[in-house]
PDB file of N, CA and C in Angstrom:
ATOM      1  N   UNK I   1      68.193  57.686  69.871  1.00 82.00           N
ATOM      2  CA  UNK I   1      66.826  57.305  69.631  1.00 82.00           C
ATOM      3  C   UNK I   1      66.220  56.657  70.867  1.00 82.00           C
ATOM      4  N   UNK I   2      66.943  55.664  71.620  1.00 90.00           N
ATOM      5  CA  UNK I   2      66.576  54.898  72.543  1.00 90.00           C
ATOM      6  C   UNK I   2      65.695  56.427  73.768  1.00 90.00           C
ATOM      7  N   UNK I   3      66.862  57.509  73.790  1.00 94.00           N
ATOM      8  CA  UNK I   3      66.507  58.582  74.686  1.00 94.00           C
ATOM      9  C   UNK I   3      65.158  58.961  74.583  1.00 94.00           C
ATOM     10  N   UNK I   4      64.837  59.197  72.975  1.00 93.00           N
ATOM     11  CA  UNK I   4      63.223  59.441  72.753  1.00 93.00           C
ATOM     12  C   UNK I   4      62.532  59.178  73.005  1.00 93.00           C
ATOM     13  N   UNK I   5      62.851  57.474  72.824  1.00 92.00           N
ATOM     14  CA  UNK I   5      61.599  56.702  72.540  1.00 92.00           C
ATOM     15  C   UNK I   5      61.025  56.350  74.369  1.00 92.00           C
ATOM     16  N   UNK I   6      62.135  56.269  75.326  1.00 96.00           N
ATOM     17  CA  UNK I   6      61.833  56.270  77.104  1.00 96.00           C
ATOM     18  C   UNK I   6      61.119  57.461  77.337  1.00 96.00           C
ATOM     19  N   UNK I   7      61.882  58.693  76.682  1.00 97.00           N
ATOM     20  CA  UNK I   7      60.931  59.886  77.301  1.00 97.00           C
ATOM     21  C   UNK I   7      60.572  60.789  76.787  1.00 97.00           C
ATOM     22  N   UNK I   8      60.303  60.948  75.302  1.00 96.00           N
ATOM     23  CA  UNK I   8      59.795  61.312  74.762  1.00 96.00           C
ATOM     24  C   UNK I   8      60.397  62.590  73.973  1.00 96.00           C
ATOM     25  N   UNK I   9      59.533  62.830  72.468  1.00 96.00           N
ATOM     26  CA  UNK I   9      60.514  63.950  71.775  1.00 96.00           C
ATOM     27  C   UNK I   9      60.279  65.176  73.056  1.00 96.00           C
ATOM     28  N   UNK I  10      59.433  65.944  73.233  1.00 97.00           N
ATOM     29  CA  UNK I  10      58.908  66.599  73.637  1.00 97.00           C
ATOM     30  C   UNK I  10      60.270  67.283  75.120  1.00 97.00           C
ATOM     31  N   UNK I  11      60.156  66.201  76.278  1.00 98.00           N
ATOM     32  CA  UNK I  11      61.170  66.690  77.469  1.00 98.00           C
ATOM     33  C   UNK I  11      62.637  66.052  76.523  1.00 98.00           C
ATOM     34  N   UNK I  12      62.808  65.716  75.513  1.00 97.00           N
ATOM     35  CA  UNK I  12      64.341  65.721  75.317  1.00 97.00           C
ATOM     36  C   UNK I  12      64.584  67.199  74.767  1.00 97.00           C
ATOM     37  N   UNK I  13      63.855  67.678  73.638  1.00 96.00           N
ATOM     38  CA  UNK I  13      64.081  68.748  73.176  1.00 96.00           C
ATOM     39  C   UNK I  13      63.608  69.928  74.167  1.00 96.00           C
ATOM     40  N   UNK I  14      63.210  69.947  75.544  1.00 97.00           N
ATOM     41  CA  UNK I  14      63.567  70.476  76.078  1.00 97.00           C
ATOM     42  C   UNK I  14      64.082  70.639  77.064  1.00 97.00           C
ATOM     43  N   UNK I  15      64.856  69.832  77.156  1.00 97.00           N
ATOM     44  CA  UNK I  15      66.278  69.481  78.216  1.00 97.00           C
ATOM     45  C   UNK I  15      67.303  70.095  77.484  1.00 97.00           C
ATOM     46  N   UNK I  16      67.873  69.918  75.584  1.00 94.00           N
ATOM     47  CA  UNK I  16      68.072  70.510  74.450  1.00 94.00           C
ATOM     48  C   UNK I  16      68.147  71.978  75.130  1.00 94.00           C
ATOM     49  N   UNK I  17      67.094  72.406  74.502  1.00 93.00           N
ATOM     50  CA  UNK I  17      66.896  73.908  74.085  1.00 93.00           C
ATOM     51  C   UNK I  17      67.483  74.329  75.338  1.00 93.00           C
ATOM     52  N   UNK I  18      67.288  73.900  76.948  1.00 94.00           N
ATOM     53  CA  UNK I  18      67.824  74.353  78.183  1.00 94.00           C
ATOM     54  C   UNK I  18      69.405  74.440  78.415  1.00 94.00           C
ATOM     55  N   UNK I  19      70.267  73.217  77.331  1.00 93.00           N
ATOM     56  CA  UNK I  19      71.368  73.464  77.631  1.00 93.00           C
ATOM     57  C   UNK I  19      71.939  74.555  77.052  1.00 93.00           C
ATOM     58  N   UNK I  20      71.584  73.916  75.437  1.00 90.00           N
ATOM     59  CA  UNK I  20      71.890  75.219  74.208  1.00 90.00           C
ATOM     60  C   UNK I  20      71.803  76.495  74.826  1.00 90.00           C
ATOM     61  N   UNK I  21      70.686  76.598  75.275  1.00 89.00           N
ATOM     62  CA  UNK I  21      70.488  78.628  75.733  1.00 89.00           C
ATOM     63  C   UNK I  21      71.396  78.977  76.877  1.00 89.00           C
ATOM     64  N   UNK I  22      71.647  78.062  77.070  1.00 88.00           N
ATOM     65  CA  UNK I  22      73.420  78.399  78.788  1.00 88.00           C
ATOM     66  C   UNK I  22      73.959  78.857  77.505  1.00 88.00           C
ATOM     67  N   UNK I  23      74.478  79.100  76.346  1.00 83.00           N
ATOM     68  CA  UNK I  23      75.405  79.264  75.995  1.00 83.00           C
ATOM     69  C   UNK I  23      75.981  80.651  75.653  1.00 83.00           C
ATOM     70  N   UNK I  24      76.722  81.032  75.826  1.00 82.00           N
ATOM     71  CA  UNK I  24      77.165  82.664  75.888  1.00 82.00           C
ATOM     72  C   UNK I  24      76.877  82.944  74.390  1.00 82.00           C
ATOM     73  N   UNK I  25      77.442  82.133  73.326  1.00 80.00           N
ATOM     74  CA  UNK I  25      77.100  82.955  71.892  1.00 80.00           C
ATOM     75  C   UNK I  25      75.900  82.094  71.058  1.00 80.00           C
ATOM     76  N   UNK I  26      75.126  81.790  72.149  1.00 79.00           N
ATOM     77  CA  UNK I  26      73.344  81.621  71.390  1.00 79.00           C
ATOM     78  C   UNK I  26      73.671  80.311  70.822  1.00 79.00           C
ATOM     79  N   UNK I  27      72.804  79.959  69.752  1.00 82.00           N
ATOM     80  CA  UNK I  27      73.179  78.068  69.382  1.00 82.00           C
ATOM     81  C   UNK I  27      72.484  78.290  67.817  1.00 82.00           C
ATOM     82  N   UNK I  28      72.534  76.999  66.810  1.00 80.00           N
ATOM     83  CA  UNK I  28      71.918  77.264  66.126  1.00 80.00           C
ATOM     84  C   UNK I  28      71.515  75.717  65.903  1.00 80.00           C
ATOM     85  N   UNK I  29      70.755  75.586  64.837  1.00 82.00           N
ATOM     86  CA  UNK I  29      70.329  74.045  64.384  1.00 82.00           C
ATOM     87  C   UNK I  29      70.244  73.344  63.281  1.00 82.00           C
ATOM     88  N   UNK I  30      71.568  72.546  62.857  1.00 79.00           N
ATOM     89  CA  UNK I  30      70.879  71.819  61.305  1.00 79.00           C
ATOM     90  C   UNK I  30      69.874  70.686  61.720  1.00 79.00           C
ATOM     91  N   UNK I  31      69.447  70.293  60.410  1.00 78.00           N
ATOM     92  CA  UNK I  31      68.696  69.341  60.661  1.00 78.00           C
ATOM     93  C   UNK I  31      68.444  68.569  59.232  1.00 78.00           C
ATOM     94  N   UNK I  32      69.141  67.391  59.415  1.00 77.00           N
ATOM     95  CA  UNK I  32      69.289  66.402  58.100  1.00 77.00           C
ATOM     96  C   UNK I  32      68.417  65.504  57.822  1.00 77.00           C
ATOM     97  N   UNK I  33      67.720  64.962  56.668  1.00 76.00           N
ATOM     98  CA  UNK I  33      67.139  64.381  56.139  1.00 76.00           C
ATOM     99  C   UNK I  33      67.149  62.902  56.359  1.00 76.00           C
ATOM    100  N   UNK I  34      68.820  62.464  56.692  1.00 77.00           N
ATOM    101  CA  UNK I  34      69.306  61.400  57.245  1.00 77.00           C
ATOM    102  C   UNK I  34      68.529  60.952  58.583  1.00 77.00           C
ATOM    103  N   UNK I  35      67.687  61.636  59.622  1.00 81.00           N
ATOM    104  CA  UNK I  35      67.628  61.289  60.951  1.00 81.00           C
ATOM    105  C   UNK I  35      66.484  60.425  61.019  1.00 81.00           C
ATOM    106  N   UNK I  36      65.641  60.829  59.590  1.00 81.00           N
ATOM    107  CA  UNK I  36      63.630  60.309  59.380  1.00 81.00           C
ATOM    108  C   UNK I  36      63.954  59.267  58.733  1.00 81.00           C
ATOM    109  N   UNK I  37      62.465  58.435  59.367  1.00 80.00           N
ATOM    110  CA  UNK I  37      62.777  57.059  59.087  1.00 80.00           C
ATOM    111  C   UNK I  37      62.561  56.826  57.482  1.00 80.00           C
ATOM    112  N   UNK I  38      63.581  56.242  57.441  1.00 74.00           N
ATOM    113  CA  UNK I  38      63.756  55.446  55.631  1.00 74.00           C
ATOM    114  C   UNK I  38      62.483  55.556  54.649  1.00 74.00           C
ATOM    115  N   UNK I  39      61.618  55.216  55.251  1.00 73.00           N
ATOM    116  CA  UNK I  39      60.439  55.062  54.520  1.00 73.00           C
ATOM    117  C   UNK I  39      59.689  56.200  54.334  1.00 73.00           C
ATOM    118  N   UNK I  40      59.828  57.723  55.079  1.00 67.00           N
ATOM    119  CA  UNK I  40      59.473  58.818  55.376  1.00 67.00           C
ATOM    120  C   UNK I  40      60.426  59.456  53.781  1.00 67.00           C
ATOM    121  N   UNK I  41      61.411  59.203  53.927  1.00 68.00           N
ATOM    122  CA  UNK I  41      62.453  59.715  53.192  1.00 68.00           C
ATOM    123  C   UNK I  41      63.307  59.005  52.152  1.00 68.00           C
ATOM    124  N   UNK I  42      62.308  58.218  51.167  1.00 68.00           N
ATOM    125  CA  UNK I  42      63.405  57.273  50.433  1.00 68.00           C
ATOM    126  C   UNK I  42      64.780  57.573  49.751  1.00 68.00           C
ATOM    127  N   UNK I  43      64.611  59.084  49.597  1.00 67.00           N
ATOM    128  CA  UNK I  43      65.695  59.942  48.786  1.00 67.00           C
ATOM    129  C   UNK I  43      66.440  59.869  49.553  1.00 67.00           C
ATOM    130  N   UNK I  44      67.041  60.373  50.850  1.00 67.00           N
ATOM    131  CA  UNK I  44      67.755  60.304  51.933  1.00 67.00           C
ATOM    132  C   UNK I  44      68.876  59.619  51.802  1.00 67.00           C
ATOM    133  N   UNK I  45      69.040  58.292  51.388  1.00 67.00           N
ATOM    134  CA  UNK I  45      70.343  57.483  51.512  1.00 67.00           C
ATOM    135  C   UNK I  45      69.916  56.182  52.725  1.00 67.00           C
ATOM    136  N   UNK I  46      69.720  56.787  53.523  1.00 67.00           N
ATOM    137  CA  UNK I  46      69.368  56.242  54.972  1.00 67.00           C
ATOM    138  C   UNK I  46      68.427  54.945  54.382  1.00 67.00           C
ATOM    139  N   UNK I  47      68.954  53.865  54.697  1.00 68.00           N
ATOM    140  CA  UNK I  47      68.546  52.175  54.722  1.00 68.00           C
ATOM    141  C   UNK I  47      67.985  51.524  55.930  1.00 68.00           C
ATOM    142  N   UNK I  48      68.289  52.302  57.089  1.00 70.00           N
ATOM    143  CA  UNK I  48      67.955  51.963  58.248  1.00 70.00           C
ATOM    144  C   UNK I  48      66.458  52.195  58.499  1.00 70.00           C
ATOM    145  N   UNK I  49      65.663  50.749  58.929  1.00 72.00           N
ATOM    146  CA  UNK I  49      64.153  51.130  59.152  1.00 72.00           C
ATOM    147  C   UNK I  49      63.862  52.036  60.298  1.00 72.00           C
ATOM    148  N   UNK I  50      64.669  52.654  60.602  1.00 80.00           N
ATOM    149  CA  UNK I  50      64.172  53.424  61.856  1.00 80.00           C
ATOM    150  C   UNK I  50      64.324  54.724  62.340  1.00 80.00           C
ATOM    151  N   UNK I  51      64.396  55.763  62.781  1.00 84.00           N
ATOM    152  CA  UNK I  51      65.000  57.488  63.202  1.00 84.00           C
ATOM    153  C   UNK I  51      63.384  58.055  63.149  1.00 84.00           C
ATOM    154  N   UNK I  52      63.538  58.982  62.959  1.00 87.00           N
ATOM    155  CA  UNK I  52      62.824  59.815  63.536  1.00 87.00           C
ATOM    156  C   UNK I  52      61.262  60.368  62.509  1.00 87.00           C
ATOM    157  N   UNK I  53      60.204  60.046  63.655  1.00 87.00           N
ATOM    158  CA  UNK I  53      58.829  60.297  62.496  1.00 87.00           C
ATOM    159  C   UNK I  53      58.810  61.609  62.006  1.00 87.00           C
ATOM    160  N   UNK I  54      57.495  61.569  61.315  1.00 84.00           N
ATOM    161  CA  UNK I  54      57.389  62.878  60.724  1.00 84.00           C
ATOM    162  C   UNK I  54      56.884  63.923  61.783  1.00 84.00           C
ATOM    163  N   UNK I  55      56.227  63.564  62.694  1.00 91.00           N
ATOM    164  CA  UNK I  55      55.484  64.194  63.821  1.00 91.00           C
ATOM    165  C   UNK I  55      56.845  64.440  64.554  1.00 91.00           C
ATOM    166  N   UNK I  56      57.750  63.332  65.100  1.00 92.00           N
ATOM    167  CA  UNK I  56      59.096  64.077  66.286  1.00 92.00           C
ATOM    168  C   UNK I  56      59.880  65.167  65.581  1.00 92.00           C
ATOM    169  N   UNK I  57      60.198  65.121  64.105  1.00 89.00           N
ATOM    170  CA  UNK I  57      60.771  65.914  64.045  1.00 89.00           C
ATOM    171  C   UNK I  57      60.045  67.537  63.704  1.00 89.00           C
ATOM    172  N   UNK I  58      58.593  67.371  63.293  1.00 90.00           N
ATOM    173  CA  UNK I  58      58.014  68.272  63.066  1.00 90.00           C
ATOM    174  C   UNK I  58      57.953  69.200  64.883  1.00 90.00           C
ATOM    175  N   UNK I  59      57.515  68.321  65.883  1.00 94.00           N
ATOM    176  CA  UNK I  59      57.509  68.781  67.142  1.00 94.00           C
ATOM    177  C   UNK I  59      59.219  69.506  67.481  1.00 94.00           C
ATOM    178  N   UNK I  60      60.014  68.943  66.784  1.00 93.00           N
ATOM    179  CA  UNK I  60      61.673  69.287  67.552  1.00 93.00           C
ATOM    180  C   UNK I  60      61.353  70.452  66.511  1.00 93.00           C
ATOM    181  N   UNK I  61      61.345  70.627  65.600  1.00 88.00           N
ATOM    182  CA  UNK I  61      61.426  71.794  65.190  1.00 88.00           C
ATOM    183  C   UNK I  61      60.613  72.958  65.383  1.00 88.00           C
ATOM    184  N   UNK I  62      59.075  72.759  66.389  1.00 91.00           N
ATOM    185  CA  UNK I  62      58.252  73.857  66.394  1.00 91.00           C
ATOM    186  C   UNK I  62      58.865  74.061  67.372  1.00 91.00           C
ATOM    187  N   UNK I  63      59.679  73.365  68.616  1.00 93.00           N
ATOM    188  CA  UNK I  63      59.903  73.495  70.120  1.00 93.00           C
ATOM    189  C   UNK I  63      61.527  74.974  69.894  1.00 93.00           C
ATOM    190  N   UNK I  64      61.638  74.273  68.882  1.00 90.00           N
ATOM    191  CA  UNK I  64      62.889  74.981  69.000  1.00 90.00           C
ATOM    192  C   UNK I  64      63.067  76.124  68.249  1.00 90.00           C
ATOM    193  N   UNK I  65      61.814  76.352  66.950  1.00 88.00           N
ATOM    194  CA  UNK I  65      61.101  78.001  67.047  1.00 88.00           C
ATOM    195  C   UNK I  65      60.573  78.737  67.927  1.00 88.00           C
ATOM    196  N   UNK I  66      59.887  78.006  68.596  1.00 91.00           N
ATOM    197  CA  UNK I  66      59.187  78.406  69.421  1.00 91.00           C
ATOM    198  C   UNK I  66      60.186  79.292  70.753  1.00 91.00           C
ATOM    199  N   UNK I  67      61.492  78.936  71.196  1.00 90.00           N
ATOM    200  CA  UNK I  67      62.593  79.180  72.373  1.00 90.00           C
ATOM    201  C   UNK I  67      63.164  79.750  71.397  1.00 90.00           C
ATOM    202  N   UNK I  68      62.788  80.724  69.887  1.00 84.00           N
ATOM    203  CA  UNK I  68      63.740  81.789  69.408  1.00 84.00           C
ATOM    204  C   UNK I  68      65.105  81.188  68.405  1.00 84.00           C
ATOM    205  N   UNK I  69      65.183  79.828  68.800  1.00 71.00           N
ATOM    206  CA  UNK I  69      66.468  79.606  67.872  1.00 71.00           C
ATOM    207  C   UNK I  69      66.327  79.467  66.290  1.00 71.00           C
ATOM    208  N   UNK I  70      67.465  79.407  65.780  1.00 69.00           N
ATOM    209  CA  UNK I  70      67.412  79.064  64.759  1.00 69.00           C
ATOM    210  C   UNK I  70      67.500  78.064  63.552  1.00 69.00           C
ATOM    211  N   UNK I  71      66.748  77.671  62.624  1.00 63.00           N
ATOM    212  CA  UNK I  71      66.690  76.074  62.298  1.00 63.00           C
ATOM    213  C   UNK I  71      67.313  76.366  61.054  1.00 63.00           C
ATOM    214  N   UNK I  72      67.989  75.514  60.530  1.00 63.00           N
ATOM    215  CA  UNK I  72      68.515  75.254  59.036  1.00 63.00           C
ATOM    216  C   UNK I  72      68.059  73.989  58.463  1.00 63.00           C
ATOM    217  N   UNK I  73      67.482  73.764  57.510  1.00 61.00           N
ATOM    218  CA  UNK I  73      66.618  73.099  57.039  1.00 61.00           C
ATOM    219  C   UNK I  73      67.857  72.571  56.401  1.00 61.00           C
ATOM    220  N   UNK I  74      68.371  71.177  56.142  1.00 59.00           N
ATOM    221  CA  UNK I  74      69.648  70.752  55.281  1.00 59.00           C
ATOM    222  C   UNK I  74      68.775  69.384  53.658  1.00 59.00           C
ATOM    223  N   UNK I  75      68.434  70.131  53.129  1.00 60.00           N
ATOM    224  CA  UNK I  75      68.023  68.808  52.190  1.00 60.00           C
ATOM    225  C   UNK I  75      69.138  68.501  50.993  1.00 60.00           C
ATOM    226  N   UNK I  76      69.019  66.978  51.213  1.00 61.00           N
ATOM    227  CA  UNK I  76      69.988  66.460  50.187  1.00 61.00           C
ATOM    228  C   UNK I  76      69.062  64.962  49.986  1.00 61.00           C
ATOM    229  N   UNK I  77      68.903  64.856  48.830  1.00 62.00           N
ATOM    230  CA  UNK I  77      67.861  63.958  48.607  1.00 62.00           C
ATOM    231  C   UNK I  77      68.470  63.232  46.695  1.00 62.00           C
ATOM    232  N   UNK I  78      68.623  61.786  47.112  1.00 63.00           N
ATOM    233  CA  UNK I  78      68.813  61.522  45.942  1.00 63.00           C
ATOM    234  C   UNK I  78      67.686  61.108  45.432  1.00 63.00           C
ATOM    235  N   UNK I  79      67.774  61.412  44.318  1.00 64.00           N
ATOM    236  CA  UNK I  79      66.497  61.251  43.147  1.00 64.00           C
ATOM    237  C   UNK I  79      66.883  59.761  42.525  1.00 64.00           C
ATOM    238  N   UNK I  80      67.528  59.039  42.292  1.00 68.00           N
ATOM    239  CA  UNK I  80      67.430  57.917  41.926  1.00 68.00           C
ATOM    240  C   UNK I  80      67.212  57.230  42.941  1.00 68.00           C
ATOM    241  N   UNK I  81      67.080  57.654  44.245  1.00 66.00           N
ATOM    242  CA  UNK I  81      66.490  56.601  45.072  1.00 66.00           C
ATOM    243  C   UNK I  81      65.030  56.864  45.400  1.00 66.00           C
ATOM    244  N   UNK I  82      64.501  58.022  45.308  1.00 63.00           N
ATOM    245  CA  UNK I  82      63.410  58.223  45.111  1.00 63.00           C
ATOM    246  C   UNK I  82      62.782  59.130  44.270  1.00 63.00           C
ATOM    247  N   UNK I  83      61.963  57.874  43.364  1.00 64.00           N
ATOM    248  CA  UNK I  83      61.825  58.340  41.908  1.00 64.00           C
ATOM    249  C   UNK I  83      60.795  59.940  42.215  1.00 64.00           C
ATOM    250  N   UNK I  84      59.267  59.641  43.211  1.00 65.00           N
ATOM    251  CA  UNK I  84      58.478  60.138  43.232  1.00 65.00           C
ATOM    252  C   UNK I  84      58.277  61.629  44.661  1.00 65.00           C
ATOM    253  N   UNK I  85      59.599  61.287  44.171  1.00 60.00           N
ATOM    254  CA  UNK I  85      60.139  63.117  45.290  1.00 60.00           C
ATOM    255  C   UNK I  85      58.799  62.708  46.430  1.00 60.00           C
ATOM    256  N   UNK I  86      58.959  61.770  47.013  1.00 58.00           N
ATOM    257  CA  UNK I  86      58.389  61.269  48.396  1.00 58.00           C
ATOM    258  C   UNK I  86      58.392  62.891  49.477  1.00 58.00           C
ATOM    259  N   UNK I  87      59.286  63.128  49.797  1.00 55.00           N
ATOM    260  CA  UNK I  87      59.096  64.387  51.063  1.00 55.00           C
ATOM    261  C   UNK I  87      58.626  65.836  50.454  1.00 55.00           C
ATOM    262  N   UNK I  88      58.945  66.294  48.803  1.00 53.00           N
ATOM    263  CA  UNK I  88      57.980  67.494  48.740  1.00 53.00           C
ATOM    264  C   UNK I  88      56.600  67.072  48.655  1.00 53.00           C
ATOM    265  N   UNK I  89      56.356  65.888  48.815  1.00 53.00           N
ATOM    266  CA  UNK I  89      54.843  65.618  48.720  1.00 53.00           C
ATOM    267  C   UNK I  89      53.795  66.103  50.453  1.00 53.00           C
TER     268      UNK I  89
END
């Protein structure tokens, strides 16, 4: 996080996408529910006030459609922690 927050989502994810694509058999991408901040995601588990907004990760994920790869969307969301399904909203 500290990496982000000095230089931003934007040149990390594409420093990212530059290494990933060196790679002889292509790359792919999960992406967990765990990383957005607590309050973004009460279902999540994640207690920690802090990770990633709705905007960085929305940007990491257009950057990294955008260079062809592929994203896996990972949701796991407990419902007793959030009564009012907070993220399909």
């Amino acid at each position: 996080m500290r990496e982000i927050d000095e230089r931003g989502m934007s040149a990390c994810m594409d420093e990212a996408i530059a290494i990933a694509s060196g790679a002889s058999g292509g790359y792919a991408v999960t992406f967990d529910v765990d990383a957005l901040e607590s309050g973004r995601c009460p279902g999540s588990g994640n207690t920690r006030a802090c990770g990633l907004t709705y905007r960085e990760s929305h940007l990491a994920m257009e950057k990294i459609a955008e260079a062809g790869g592929m994203i896996l969307y990972k949701w796991r969301i407990n419902t007793a922690l959030d009564v009012t399904i907070k993220p399909a909203s």
